[in-house]
Coordinates of C-alpha atoms and ligand atoms in Angstrom, one line a residue:
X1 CA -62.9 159.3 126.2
X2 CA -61.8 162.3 124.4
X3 CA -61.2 161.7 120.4
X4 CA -57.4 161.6 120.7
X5 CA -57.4 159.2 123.4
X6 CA -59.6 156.7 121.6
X7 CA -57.0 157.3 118.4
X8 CA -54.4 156.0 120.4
X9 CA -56.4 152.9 121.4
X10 CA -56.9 151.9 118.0
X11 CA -52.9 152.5 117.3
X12 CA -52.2 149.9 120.3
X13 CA -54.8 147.5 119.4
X14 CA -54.2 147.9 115.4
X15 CA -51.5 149.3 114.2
X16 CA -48.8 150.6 116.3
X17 CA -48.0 153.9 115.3
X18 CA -45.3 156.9 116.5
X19 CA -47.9 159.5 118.7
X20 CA -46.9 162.2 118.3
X21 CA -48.5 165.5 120.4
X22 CA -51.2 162.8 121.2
X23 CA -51.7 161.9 117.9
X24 CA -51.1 158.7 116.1
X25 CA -48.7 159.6 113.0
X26 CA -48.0 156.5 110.4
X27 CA -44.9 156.6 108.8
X28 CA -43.4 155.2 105.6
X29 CA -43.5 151.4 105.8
X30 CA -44.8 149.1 107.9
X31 CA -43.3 146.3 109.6
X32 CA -44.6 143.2 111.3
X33 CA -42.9 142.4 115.1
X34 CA -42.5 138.9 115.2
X35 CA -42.4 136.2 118.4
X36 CA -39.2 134.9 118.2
X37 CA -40.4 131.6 119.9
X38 CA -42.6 131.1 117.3
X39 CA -41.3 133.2 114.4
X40 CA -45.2 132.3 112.6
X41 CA -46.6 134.5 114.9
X42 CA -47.4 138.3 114.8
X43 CA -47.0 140.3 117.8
X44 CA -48.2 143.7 115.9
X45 CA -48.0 145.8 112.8
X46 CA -45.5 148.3 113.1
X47 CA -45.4 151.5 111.5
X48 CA -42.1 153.6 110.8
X49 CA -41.4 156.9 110.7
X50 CA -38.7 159.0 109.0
X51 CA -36.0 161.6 110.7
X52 CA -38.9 164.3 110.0
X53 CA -41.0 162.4 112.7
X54 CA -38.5 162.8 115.3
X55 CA -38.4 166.7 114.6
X56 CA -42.1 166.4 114.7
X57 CA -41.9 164.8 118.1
X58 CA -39.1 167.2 119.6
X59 CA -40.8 170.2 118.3
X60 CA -43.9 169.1 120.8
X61 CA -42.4 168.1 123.6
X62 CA -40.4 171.7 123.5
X63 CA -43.8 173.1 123.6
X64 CA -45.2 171.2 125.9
X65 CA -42.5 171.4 128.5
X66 CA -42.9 175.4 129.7
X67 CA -46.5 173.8 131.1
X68 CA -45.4 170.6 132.3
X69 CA -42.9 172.2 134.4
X70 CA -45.2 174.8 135.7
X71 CA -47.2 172.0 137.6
X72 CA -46.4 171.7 141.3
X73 CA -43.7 168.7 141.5
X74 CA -46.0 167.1 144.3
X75 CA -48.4 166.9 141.9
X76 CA -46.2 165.5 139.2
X77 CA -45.4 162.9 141.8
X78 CA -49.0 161.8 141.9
X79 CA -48.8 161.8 138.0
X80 CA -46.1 158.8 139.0
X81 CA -48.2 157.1 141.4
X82 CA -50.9 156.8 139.6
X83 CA -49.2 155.1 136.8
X84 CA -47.1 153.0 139.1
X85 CA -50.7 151.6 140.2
X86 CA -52.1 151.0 136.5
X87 CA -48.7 149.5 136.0
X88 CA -49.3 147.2 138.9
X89 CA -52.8 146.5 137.7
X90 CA -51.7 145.2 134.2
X91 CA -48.4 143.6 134.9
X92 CA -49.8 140.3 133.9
X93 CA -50.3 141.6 130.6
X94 CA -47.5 143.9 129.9
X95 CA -45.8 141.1 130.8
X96 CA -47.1 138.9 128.3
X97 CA -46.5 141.1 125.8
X98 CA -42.8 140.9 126.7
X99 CA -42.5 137.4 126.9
X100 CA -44.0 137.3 123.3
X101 CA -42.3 139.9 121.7
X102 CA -38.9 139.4 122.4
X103 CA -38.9 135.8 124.1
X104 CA -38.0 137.0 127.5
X105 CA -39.0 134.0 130.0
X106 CA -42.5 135.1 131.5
X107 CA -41.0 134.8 134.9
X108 CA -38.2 137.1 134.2
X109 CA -40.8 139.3 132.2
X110 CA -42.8 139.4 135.4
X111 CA -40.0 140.8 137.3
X112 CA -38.9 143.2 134.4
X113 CA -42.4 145.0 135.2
X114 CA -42.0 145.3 138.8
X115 CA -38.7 147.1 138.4
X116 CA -40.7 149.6 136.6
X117 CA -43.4 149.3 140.0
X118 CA -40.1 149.9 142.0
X119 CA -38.7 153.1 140.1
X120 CA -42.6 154.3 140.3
X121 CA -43.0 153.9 144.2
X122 CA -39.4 155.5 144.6
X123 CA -39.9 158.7 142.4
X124 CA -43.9 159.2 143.9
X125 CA -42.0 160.4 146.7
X126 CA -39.1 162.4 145.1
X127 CA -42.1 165.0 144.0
X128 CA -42.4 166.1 147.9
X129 CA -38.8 166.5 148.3
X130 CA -36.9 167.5 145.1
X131 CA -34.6 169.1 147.7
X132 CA -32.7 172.5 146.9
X133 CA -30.5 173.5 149.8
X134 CA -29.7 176.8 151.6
X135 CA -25.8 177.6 152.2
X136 CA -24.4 180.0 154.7
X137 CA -22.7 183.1 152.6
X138 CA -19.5 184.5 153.6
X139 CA -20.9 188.1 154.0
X140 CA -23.8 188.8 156.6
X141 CA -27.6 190.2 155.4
X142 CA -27.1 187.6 152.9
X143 CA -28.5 184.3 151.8
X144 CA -27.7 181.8 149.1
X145 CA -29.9 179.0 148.1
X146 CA -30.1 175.8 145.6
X147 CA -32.4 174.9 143.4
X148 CA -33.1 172.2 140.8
X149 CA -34.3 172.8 137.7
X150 CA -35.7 170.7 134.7
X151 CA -33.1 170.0 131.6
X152 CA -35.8 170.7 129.3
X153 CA -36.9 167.8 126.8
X154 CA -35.5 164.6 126.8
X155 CA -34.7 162.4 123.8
X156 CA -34.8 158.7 125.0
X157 CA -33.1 156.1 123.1
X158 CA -33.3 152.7 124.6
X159 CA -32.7 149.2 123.4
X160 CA -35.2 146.4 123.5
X161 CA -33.6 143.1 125.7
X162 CA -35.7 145.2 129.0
X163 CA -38.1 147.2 126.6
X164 CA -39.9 148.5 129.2
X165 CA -38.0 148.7 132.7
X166 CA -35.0 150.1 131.4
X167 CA -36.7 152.9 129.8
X168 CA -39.0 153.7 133.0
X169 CA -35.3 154.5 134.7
X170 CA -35.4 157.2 132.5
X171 CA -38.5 158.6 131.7
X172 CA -39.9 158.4 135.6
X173 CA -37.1 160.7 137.2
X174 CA -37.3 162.9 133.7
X175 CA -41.3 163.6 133.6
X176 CA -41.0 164.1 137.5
X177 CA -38.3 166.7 137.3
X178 CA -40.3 168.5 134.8
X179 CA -39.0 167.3 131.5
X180 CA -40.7 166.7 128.5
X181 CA -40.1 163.2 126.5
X182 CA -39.2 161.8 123.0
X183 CA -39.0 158.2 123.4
X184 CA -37.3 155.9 120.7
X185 CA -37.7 152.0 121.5
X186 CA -36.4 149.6 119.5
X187 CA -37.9 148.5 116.5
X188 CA -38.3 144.8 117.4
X189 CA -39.9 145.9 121.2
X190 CA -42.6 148.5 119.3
X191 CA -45.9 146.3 120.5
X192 CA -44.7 146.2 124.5
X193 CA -43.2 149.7 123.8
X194 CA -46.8 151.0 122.4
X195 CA -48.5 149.4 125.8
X196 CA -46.0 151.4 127.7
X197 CA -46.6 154.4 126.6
X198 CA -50.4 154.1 126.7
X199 CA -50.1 152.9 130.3
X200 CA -48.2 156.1 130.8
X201 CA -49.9 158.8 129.1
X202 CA -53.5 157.2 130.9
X203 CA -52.0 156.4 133.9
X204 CA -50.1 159.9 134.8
X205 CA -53.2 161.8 133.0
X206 CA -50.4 163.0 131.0
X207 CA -51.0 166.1 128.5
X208 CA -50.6 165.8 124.7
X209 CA -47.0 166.6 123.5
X210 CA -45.5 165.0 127.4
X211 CA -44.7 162.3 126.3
X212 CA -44.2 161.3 122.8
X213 CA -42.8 158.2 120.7
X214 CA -41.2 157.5 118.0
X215 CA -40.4 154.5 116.3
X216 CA -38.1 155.0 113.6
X217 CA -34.7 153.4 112.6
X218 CA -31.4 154.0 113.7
X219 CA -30.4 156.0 110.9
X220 CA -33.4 157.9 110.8
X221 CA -33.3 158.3 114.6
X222 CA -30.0 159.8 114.5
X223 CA -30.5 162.3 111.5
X224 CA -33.7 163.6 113.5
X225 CA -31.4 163.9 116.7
X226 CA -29.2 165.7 114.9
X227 CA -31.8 167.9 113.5
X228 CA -33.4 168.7 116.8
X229 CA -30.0 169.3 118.3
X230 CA -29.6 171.7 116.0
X231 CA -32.6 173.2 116.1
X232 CA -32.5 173.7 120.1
X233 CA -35.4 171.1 120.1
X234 CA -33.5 168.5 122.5
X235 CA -31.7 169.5 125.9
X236 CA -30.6 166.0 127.2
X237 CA -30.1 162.6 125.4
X238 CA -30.7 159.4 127.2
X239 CA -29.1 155.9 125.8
X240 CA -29.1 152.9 126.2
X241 CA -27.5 150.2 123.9
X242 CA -23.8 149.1 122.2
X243 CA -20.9 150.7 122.9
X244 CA -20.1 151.9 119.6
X245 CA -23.5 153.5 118.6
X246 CA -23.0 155.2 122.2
X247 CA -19.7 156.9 120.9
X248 CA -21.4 158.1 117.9
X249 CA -24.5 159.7 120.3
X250 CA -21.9 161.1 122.6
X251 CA -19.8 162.5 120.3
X252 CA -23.1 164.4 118.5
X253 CA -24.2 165.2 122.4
X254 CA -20.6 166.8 122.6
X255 CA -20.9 168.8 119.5
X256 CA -23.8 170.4 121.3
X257 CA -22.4 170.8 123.9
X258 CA -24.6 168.1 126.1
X259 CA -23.5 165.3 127.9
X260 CA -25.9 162.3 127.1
X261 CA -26.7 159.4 129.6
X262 CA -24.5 156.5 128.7
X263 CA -25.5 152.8 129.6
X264 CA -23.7 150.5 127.2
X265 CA -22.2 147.0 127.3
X266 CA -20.3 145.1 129.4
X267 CA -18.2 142.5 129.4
X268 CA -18.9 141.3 133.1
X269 CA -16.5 139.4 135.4
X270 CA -17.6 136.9 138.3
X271 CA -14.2 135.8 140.3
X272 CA -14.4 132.9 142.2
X273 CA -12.0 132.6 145.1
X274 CA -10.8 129.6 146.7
X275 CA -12.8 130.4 150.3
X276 CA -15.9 130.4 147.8
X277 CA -19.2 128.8 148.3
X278 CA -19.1 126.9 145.1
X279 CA -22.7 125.9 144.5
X280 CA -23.4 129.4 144.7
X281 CA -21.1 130.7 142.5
X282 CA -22.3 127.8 140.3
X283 CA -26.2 129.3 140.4
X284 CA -24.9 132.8 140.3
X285 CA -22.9 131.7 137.2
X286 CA -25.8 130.2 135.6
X287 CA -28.3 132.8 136.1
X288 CA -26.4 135.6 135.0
X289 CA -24.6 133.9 132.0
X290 CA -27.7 132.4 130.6
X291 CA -31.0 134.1 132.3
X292 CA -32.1 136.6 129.5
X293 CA -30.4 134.4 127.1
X294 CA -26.9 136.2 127.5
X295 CA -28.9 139.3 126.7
X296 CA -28.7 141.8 129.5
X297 CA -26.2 144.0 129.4
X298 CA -24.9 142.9 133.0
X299 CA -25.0 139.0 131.7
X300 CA -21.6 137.6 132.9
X301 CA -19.3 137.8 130.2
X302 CA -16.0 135.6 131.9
X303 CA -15.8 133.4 135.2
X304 CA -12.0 133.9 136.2
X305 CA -11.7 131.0 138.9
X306 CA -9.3 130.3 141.0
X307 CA -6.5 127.7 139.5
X308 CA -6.8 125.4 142.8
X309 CA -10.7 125.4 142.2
X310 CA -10.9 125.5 138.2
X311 CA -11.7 122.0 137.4
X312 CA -14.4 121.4 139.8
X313 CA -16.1 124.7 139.2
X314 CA -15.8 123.3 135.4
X315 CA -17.3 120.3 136.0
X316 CA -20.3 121.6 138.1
X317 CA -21.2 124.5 136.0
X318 CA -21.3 122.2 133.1
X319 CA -23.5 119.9 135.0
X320 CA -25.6 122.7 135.9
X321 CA -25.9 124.3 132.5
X322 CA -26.6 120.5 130.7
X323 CA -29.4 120.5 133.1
X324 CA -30.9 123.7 132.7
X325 CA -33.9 124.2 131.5
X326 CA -33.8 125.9 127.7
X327 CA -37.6 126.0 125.7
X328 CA -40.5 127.8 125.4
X329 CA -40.5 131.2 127.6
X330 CA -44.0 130.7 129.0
X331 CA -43.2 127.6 130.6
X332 CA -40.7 127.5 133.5
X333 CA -37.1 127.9 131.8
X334 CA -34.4 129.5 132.9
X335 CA -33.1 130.6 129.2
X336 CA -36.2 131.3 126.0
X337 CA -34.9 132.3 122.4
X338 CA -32.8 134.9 121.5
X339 CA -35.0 138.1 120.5
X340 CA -34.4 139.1 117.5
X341 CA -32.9 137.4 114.0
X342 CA -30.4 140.4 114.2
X343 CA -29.4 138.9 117.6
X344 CA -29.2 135.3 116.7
X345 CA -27.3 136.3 113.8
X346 CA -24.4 138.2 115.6
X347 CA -24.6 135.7 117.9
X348 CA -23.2 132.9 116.0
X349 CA -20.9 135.2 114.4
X350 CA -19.3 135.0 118.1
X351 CA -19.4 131.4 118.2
X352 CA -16.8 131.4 115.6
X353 CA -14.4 133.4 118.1
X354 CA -14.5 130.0 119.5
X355 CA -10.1 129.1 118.9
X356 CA -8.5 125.8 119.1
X357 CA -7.1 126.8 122.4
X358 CA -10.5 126.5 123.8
X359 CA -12.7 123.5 124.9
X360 CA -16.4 123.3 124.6
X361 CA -18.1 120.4 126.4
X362 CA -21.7 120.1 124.7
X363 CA -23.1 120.8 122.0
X364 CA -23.8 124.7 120.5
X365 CA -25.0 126.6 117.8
X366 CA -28.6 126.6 116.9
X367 CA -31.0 124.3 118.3
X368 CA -32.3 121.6 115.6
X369 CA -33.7 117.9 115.1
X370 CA -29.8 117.4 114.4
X371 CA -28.9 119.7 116.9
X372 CA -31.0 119.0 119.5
X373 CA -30.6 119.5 123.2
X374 CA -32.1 117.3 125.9
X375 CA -34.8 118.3 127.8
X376 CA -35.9 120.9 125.4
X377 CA -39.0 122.7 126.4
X378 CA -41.5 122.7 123.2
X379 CA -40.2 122.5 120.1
X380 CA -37.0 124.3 119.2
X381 CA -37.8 124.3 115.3
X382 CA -40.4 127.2 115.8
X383 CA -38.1 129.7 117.2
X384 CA -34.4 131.2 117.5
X385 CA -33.1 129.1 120.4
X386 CA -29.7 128.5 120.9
X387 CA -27.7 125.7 122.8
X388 CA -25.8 128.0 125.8
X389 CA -22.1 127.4 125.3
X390 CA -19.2 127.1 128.2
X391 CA -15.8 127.9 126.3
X392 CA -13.1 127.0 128.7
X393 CA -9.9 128.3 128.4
X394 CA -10.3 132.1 127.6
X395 CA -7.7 134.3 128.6
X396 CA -6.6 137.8 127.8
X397 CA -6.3 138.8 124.2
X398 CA -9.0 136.6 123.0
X399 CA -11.5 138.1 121.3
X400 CA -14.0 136.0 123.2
X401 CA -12.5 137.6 126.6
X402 CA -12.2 140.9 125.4
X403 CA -15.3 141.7 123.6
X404 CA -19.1 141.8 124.5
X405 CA -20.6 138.2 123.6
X406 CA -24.8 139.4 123.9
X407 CA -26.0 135.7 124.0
X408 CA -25.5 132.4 125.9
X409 CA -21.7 132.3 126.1
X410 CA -19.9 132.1 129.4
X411 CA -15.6 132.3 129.0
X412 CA -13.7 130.4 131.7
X413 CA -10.6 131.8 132.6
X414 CA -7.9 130.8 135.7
X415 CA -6.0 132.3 138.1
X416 CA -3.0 132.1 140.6
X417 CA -3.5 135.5 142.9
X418 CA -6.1 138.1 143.2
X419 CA -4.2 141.0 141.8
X420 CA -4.0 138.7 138.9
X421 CA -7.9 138.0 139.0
X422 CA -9.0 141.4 139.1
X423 CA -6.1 142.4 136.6
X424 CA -8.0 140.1 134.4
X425 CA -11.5 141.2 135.3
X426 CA -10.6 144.7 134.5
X427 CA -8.8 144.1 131.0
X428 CA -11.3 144.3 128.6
X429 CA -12.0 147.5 129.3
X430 CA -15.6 148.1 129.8
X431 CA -16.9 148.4 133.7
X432 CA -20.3 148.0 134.4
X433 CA -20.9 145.3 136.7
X434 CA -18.4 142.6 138.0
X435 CA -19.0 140.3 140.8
X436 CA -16.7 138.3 143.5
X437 CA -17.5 134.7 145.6
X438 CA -15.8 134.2 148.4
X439 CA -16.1 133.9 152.1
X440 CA -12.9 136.0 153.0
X441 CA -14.2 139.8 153.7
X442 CA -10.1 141.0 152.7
X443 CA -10.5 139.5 149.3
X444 CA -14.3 140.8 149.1
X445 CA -12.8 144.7 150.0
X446 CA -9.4 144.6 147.8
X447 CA -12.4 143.2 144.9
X448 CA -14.2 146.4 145.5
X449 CA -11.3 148.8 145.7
X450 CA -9.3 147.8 142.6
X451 CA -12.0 146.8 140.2
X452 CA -12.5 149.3 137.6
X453 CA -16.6 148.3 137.5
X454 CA -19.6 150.7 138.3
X455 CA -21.1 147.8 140.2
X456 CA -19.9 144.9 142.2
X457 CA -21.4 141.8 143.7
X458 CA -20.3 140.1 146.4
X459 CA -21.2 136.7 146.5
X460 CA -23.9 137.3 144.1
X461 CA -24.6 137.5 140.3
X462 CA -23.4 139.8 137.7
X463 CA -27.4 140.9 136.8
X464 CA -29.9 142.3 138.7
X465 CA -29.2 145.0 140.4
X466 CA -31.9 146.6 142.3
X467 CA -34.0 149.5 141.0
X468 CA -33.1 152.2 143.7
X469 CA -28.9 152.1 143.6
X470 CA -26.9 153.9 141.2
X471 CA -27.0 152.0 137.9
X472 CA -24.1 152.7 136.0
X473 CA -20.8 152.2 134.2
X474 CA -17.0 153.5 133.0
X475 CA -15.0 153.0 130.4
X476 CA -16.4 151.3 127.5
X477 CA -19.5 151.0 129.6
X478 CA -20.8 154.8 129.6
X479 CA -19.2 158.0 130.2
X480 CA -19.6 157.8 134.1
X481 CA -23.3 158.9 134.1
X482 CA -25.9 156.8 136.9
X483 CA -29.2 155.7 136.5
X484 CA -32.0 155.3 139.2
X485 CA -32.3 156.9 142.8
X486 CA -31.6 159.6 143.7
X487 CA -28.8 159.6 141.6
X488 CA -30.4 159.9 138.2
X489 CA -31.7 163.4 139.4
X490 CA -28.5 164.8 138.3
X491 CA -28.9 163.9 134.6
X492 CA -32.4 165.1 134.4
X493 CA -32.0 168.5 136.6
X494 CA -29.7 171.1 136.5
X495 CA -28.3 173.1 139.5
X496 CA -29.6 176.7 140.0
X497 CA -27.6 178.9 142.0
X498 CA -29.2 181.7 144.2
X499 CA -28.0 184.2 145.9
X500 CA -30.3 187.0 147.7
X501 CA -28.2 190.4 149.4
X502 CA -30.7 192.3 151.8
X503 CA -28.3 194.7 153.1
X504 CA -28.7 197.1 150.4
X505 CA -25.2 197.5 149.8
X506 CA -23.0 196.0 147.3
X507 CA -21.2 193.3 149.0
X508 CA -18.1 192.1 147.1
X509 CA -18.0 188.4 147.4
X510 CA -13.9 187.5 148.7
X511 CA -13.4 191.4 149.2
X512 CA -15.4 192.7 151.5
X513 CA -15.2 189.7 153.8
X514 CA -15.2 190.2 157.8
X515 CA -11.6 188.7 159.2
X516 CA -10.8 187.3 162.4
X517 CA -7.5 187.7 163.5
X518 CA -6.0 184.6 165.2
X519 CA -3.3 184.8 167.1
X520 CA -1.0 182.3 165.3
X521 CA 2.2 182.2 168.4
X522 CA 0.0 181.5 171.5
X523 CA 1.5 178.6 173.4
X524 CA 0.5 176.9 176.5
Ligands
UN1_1 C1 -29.8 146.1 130.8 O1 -29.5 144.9 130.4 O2 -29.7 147.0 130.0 O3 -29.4 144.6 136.6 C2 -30.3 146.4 132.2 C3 -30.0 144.0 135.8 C4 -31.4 144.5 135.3 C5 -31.2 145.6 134.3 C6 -30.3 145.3 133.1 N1 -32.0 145.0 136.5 O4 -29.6 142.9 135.3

């Protein structure tokens, strides 16, 4: 073990620390990341950088990425494998870290890791094709070809409710291409963040300055960007997290002259049609409002059901929500705490969007011995746990309809025709994912056509889209860029243009152009 890769043991193990060009680098004050099921307990002692650190960072992944490039993509595909396997190895315990950081259920957790398995096993491959094509020219003796090329380095920003999948979407297809990174989790992720990236670096065999982290603030994070921008450091900008922040990073990106990678909120609709299956929709309903605690960006946002259908799909979604099971995220529950005190916080500042004109069954707020919620799994006073809330009654205008609720809040809207359903759906004006239930393949295709969303579920959830389709939203959702597949090659490559004349003249491209000469007034 060479001295800098014992260094960054110690920084996982002790205290986790930006690495910067392989190094460990402390920054100004140290934080503690807390388990948010049991708020007592220490996850891992967290040490911050400035803006300075970022530059730091960006400055070695610039000269790192001339050599990094330079190696044979196959081989930068076996880089991929290879962590994809060490992955595999110790998803039990990335897991775990997960689940005890930010409260994710373990199950959930589990799956979280095999999405960064998945993006592994489909990239391995993409280093043996990284396809270029070859185009016929217009003029003979003369060839034109594609290429792709890296962007350059990469600054990854990515929030912390999938600290470790979501940013494997990016940095697998970016260090594959050829790019170099400059990762910055979220502060309240840092411990599973700090596994990740020593999974990566020992996994891939990645050189110093690769790969590089940063954990820093948002204010600090956005001075260095800003820095590095300016300095030519940073080629690309990946991010992942609200919609307003991701106005501010596009509009420095565009400044620049860059177009970042945009994955924001959502505010997700699931229409349920009279033809539905209604149990389904029910479990879909559940899942996606209250799985993650609310806290995915494709959680379900508001059911719009069908007016002829609204009271039973009331009455068995609340049934099904009542008995859900809500606890401790190591045990089998479908919904843990929320993650972070700056989540439950904002949370209940949506529960006071709750209006008269709205109706709430059971009980909500925060979970307490006056609060208290039956069946609870473990004991609620430990941790930030939350009763999930069904506010019937939404409709268009209300804040609660229009606005991204990250937490266990499902709206319940009605409707009288589908036009008016997806009308609805499309309103608030975000448009990442959106899903339909029903039976009747004409409403399931006039759903896809006319819904403004980047993904679409029929007769299935809101969440968990698959790791190899194009993962992505519009409006206040992103700024139409896609993650995963091949897809994501276009944000982290850029298209090279060849073309080769061999007839050792000059060849005037539209000018000196062989014609046919058809004859136009032949008739039969
Ligand atoms: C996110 O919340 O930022 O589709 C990503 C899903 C997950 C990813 C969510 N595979 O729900």
């Amino acid at each position: 073990m060479n001295e800098a890769t014992s260094r960054r043991t110690r920084g996982l193990r002790g205290l986790v620390t930006s690495i910067v060009d392989g190094v460990p680098v402390s920054g100004g004050h140290t934080l503690p990341s807390t388990n948010p099921a049991r708020l007592d307990e220490v996850v891992g002692e967290v040490s911050f950088g400035d803006a300075s650190t970022f530059v730091r960072a960006a400055e070695s992944a610039k000269k790192a990425q001339e050599e990094w490039a330079a190696i044979p993509a196959p081989i930068r595909g076996r880089a991929i494998a290879h962590i994809g396997r060490l992955i595999e190895d110790n998803a039990e315990a990335l897991a775990k870290l997960v689940t005890a950081e930010i409260g994710k259920p373990y199950a959930e957790a589990l799956g979280e890791v095999r999405e960064i398995i998945d993006t592994c096993d489909f990239f391995l491959g993409e280093g043996r094709r990284l396809y270029g094509q070859t185009v016929p020219s217009e003029m003979p003796d003369k060839q034109l070809f594609t290429f792709r090329r890296p962007v350059g380095t990469v600054a990854v920003i990515t929030a912390g409710n999938f600290p470790v999948a979501v940013p494997a979407w990016y940095i697998v297809p970016a260090l594959l291409a050829g790019n170099t990174i400059v990762w910055k989790p979220a502060e309240y992720s840092a411990v599973s963040s700090a596994a990740f990236h020593e999974l990566f670096v020992r996994g891939g065999g990645l050189p110093d300055g690769v790969f590089n982290v940063v954990h820093a603030d948002g204010a600090a994070t956005f001075s260095g960007l800003e820095q590095s921008l300016e300095a030519g450091l940073i080629d690309k900008v990946g991010f992942t997290g609200s919609s307003a922040v991701g106005r501010e990073i596009g509009a420095l990106t565009g400044r620049y002259l860059q177009t970042a990678c945009l994955e924001l909120g959502g505010k997700n609709p699931l229409v349920v049609t009279p033809s539905a299956d209604l149990e389904l929709a029910v479990e879909g309903a559940l899942f996606s409002g209250f799985g993650t605690a609310g806290q995915r960006c494709t959680s379900l946002g508001t059911v719009i059901v069908h007016e002829s259908i609204h009271e039973e799909f009331l009455v068995r979604f609340n049934s099904a929500v009542a008995g859900a099971k809500v606890g401790d995220p190591m045990q089998e529950v479908l919904m843990g705490p929320m993650m972070d005190g700056k989540f439950a916080g904002r949370f209940e500042d949506f529960l006071d969007w709750i209006q008269p004109h709205h109706t709430v069954q059971a009980a909500h707020g925060k979970i307490t011995e006056d609060n208290p919620r039956d069946g609870f799994v473990g004991d609620p006073s430990t941790g930030l746990y939350y009763h999930p809330v069904v506010v019937d009654g939404v409709r268009p205008g209300d804040r609660i309809f229009m606005e991204e609720t990250f937490g266990p809040i499902v709206g319940i809207a009605s409707y009288q025709s589908l036009n008016e359903a997806i009308e609805m759906a499309n309103a608030p004006g975000y448009g990442l994912s959106s899903s339909i239930y029903t039976t009747d393949p004409k409403d399931a295709f006039t759903f896809r056509d006319k819904i403004s969303a980047g993904m679409v579920s029929i007769n299935n959830s809101t969440s968990g889209a698959e790791a190899h389709l194009p993962f992505g939203g519009n409006g206040k959702s992103g700024n139409g860029s896609r993650q995963s597949g091949v897809w994501v090659l276009d944000q982290f490559t850029r298209w090279q243009a060849v073309n080769w004349d061999y007839s050792g003249r000059l060849q005037k491209a539209q000018m000196d152009i062989v014609e046919l000469t058809p004859n136009t007034t032949f008739r039969l």
